[in-house]
XYZ file of N, CA and C in Angstrom:
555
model
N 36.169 12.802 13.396
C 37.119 12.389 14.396
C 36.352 11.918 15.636
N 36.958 11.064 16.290
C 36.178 10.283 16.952
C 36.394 11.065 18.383
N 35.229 11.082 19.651
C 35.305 12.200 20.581
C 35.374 10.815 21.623
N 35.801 11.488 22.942
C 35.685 10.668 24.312
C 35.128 11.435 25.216
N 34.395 11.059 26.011
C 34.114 11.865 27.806
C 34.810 11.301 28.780
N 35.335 12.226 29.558
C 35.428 11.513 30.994
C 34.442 11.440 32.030
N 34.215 10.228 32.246
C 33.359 9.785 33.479
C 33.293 10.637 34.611
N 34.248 11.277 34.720
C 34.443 11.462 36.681
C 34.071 12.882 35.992
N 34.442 13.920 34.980
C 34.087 15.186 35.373
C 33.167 15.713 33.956
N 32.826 14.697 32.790
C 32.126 15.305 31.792
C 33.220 15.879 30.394
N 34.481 15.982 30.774
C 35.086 16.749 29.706
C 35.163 15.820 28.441
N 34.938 16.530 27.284
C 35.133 16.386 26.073
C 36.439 16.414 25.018
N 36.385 15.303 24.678
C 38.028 15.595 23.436
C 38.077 14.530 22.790
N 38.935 15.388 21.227
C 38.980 14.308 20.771
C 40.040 13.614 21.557
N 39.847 12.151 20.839
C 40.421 10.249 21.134
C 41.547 10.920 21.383
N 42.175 11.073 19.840
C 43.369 11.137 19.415
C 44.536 11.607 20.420
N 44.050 13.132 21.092
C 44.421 13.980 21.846
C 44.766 13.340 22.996
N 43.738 12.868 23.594
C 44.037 11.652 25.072
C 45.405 11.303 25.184
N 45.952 11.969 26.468
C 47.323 11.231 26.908
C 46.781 10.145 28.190
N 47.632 10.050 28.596
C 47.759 9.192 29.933
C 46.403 9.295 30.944
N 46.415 10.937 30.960
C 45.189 11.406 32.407
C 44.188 12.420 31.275
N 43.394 12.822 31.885
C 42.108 13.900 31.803
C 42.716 14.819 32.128
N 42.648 16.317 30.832
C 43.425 17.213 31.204
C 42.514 17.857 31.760
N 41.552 17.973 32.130
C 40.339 18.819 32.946
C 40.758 18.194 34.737
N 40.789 16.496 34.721
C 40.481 16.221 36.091
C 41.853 15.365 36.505
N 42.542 14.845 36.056
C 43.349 13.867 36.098
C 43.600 12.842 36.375
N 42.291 12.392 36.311
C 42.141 10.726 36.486
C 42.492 9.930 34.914
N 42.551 8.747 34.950
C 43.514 7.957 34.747
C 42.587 7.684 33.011
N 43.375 7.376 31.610
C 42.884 7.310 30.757
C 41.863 6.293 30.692
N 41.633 5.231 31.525
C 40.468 4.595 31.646
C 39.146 5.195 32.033
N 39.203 6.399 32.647
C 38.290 6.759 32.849
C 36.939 7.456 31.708
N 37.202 7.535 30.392
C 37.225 7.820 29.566
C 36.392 6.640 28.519
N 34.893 7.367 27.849
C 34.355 6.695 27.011
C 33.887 7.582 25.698
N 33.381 6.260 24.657
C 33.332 7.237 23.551
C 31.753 8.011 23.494
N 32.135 9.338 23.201
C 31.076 10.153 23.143
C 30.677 10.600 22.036
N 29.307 11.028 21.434
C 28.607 11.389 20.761
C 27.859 12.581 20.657
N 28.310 13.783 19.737
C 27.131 15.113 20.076
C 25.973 14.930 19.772
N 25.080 14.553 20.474
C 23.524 14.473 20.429
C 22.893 16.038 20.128
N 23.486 17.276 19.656
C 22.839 18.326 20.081
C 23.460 18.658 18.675
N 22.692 19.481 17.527
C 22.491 20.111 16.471
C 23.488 20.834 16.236
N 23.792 20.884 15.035
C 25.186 21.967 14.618
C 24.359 23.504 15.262
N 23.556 23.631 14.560
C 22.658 24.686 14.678
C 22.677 25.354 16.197
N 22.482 24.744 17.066
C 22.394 24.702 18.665
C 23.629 24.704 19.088
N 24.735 23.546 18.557
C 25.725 23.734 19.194
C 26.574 25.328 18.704
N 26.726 25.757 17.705
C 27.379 26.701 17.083
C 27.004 28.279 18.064
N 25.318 28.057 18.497
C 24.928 29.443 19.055
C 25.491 29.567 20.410
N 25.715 28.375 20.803
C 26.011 28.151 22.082
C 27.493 28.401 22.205
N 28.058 27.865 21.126
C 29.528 27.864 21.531
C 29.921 29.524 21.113
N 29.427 30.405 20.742
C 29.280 32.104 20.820
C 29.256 32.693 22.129
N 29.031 32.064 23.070
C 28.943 32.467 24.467
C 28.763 33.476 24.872
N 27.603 34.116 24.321
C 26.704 35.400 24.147
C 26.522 35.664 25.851
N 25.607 35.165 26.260
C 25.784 35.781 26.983
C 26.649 35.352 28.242
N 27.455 34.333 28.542
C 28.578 34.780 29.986
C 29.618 36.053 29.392
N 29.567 36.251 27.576
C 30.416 37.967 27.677
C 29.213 38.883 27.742
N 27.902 38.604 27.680
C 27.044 40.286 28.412
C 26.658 40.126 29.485
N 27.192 38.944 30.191
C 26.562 39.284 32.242
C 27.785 39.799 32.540
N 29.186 39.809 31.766
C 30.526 40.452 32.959
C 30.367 41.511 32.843
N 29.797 42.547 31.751
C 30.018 43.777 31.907
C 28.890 44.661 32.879
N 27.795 44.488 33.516
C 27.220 44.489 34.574
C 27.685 44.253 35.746
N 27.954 43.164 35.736
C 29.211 42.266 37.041
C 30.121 43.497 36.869
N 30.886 43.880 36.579
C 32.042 44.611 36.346
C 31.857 45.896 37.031
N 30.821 46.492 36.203
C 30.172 47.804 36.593
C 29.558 48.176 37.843
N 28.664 47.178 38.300
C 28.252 46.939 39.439
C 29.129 47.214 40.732
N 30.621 45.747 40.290
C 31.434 46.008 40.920
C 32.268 47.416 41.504
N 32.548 47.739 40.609
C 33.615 49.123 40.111
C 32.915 49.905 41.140
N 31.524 50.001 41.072
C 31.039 51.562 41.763
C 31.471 51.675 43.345
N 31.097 50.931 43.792
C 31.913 51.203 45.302
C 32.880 51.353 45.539
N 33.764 50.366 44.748
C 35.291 50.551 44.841
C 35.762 52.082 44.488
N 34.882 52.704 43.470
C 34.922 53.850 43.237
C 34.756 55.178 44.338
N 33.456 54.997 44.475
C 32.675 55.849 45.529
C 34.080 55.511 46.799
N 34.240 54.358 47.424
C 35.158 55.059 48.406
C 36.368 55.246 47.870
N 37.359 54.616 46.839
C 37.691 55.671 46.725
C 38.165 57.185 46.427
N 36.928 57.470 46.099
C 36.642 59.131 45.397
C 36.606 59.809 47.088
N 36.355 59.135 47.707
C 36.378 60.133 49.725
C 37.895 60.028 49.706
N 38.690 59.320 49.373
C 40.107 59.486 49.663
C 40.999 60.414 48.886
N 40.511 60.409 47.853
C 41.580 61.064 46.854
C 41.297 62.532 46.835
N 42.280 63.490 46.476
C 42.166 65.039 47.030
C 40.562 65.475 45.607
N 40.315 66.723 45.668
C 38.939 67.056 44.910
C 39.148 66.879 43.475
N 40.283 67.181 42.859
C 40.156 66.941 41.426
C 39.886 65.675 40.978
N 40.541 64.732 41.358
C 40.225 63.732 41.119
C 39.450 62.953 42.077
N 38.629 63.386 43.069
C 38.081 62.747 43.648
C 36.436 63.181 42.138
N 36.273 64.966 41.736
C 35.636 64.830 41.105
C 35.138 64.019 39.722
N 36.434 63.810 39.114
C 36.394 62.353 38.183
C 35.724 61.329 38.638
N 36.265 61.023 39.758
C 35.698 59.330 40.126
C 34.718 59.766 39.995
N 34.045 60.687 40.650
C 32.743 60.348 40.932
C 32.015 61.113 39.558
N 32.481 61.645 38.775
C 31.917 61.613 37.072
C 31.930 59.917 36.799
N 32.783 59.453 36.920
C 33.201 57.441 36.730
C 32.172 56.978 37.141
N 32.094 57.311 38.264
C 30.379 56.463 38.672
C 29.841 56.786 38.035
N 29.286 58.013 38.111
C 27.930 58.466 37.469
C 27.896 57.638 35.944
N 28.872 57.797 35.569
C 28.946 56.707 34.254
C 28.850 55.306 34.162
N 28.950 54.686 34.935
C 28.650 53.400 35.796
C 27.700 52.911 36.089
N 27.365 53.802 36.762
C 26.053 53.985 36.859
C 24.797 53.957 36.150
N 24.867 54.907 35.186
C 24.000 55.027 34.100
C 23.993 53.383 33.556
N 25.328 53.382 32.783
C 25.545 52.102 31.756
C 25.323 50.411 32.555
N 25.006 50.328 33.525
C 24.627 49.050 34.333
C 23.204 48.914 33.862
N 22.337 49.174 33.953
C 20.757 48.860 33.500
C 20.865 48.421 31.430
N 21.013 49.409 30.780
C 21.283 48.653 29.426
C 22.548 47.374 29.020
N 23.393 47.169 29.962
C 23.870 46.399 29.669
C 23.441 45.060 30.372
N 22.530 45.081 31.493
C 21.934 44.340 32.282
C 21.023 43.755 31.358
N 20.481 44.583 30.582
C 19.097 44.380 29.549
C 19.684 43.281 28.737
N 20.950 43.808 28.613
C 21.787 42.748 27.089
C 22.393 41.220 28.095
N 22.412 41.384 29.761
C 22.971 40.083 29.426
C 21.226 39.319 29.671
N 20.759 39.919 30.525
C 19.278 39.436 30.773
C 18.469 38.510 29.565
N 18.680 39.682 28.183
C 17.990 38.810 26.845
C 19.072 37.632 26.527
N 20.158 37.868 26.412
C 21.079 36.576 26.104
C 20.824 34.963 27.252
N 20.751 35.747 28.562
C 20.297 34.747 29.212
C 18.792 34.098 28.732
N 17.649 35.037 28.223
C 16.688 33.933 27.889
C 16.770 33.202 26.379
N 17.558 33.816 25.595
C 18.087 32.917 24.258
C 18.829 31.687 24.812
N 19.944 31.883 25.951
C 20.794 30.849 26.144
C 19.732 29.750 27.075
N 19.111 29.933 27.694
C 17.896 29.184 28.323
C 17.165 28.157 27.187
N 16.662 29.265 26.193
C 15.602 28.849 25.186
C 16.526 27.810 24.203
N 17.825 28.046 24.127
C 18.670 26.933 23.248
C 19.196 25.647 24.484
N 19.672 25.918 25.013
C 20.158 24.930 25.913
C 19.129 23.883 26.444
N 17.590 24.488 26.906
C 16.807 23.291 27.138
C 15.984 23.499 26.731
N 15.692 24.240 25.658
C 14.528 24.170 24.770
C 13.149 24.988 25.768
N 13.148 25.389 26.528
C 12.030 26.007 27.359
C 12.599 26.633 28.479
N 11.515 27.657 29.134
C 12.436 28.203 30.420
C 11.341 28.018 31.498
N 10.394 26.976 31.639
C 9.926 26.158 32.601
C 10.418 25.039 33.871
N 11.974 25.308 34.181
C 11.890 24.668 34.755
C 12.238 24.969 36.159
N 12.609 24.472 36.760
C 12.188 25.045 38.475
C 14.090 26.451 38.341
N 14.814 25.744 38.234
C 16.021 26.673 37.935
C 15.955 27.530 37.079
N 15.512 27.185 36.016
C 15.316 28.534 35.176
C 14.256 29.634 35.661
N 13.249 29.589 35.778
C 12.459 30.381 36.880
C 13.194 30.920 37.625
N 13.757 30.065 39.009
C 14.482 31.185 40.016
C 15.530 32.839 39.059
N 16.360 31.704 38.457
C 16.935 32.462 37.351
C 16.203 33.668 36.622
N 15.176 33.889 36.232
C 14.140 34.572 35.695
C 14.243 35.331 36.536
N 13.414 34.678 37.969
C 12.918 35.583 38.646
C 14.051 36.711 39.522
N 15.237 35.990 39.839
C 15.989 37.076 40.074
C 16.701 37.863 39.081
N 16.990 37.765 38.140
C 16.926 38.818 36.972
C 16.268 39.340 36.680
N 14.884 39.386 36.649
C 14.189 40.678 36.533
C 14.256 41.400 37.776
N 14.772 41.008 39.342
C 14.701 41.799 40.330
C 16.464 42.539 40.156
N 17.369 41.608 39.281
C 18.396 42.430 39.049
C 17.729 43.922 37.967
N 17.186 43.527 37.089
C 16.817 44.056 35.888
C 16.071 45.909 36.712
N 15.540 45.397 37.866
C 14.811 46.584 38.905
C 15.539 47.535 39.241
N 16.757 46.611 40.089
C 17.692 47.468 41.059
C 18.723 47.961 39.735
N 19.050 47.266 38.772
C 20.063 47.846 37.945
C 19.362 49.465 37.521
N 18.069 49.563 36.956
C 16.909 50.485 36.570
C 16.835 51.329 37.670
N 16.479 51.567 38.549
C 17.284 51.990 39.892
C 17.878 52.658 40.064
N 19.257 51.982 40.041
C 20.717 52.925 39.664
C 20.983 53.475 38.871
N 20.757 53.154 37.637
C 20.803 54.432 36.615
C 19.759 55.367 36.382
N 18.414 55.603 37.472
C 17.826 55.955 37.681
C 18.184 56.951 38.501
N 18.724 56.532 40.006
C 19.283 57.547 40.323
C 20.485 58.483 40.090
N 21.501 58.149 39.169
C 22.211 58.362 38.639
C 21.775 59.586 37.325
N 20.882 59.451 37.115
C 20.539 60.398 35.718
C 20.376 61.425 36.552
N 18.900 61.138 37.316
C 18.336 62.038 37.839
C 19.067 63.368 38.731
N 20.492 62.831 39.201
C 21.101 63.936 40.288
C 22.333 63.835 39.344
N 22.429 65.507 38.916
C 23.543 65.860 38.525
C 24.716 65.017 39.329
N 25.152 65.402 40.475
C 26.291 65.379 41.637
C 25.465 63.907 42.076
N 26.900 63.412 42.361
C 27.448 62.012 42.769
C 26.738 62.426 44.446
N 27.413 63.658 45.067
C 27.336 63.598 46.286
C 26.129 63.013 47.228
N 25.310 63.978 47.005
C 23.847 63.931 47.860
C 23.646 62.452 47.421
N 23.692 61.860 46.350
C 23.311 60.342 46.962
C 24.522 59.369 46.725
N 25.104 59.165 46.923
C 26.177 59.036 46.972
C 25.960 57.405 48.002
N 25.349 57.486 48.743
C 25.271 56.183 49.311
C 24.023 55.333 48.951
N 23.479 56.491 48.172
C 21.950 55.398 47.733
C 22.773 54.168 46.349
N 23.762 55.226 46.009
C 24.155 54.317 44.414
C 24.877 53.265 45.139
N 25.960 53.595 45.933
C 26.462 52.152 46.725
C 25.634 51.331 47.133
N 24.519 51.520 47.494
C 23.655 50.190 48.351
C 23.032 49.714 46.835
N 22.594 50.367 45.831
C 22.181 49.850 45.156
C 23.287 48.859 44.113
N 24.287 49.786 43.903
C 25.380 49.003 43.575
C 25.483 47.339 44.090
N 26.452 47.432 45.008
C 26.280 46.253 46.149
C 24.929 45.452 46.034
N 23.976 45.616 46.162
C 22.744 44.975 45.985
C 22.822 44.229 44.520
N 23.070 45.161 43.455
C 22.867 44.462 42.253
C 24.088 43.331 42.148
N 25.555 43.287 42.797
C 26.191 42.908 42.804
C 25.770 41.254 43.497
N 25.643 41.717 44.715
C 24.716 40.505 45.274
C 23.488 39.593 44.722
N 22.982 40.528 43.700
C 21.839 39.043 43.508
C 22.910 38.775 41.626
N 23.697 39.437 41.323
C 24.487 38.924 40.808
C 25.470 37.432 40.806
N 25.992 37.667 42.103
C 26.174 36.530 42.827
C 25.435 35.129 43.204
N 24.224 35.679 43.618
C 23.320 34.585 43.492
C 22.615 33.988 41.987
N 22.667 34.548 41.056
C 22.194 34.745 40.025
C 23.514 33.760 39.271
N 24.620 33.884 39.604
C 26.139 32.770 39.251
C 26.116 31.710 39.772
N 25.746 31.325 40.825
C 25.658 30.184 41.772
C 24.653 29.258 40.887
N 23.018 29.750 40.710
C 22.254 28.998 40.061
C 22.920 28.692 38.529
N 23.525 29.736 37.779
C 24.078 29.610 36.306
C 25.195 28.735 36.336
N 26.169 28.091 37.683
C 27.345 27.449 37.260
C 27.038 25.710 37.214
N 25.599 26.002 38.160
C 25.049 24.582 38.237
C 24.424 24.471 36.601
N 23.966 25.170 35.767
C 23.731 24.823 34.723
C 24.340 24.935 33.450
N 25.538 25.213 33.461
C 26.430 25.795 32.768
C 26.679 24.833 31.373
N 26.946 23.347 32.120
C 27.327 22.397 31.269
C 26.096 21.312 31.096
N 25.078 21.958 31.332
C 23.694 20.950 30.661
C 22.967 21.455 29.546
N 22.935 20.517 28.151
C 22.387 20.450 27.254
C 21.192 19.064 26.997
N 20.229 19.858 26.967
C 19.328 18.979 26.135
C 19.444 18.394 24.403
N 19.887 17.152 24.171
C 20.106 16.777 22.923
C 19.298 17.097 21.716
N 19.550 17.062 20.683
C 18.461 17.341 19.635
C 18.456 18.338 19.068
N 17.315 19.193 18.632
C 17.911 19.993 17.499
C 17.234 21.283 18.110
């Protein structure tokens, strides 16, 4: 079946499908030429598994959660303030191995998408994931180590927050590369 792109934003579809506008951008069916997958069943198939944007959310997630937690476990009366803060501690822990899992998916998805992880973006990328890969190690570091949430209790938030943050930065560089493939096999 024969495929089209649109000019103005990259989206893909088949011909057939094409109404009037671009259901991605909505510019006008002229905008629209015929396209060709230059990129390997093989390559395209691993890719379209989307390994890892599902093992960076559950880090993202976790990361997230803990503060929201930690404060509020100060609000809620002791029984359940003691849960939450069992919740963290569990949170806690499980952020570094799942960090590990989106970290390796990110250098498979690197190593398929452009064939090498030499290039000036992928590097930064690298390099702040292994400084996520630190602070995540870190937190479940401190987390093992102290029974009780309490006594550090603000070290896991800053570290939290921190991992959250180069998380953030770590999305910014990944959305700019999200939709670039190197052709071929």
């Amino acid at each position: 079946m024969a495929q089209v792109k649109c000019k103005a934003c990259g989206f893909v579809m088949d011909e057939k499908r094409l109404g009037d506008v671009c259901p991605a951008c909505g510019v006008p069916k002229k905008a629209f030429e015929p396209w060709t997958d230059d990129m390997s069943p093989r390559r395209r198939a691993l890719l379209t598994l989307n390994l890892h944007p599902i093992a960076l959310h559950f880090p993202q997630a976790f990361s997230a959660m803990i503060p929201v937690f930690i404060l509020a476990g100060l609000l809620l009366p002791l029984p359940f303030g003691f849960e939450v803060s069992q919740a963290v501690r569990l949170l806690s822990v499980l952020v570094f191995p799942f960090a590990i899992a989106a970290f390796s998916s990110g250098i498979i998805d690197g190593m398929t998408r452009f064939k090498r992880l030499g290039t000036p973006s992928l590097v930064r990328k690298i390099i702040l994931g292994l400084i996520f890969l630190t602070a995540s190690f870190s937190l479940s570091l401190v987390a093992i180590l102290n029974e009780a949430i309490e006594p550090v209790r603000w070290h896991i938030f800053a570290l939290a927050f921190l991992c959250v943050g180069l998380q953030v930065a770590l999305a910014q560089i990944g959305k700019r590369l999200m939709c670039i493939y190197l052709p071929g096999k």
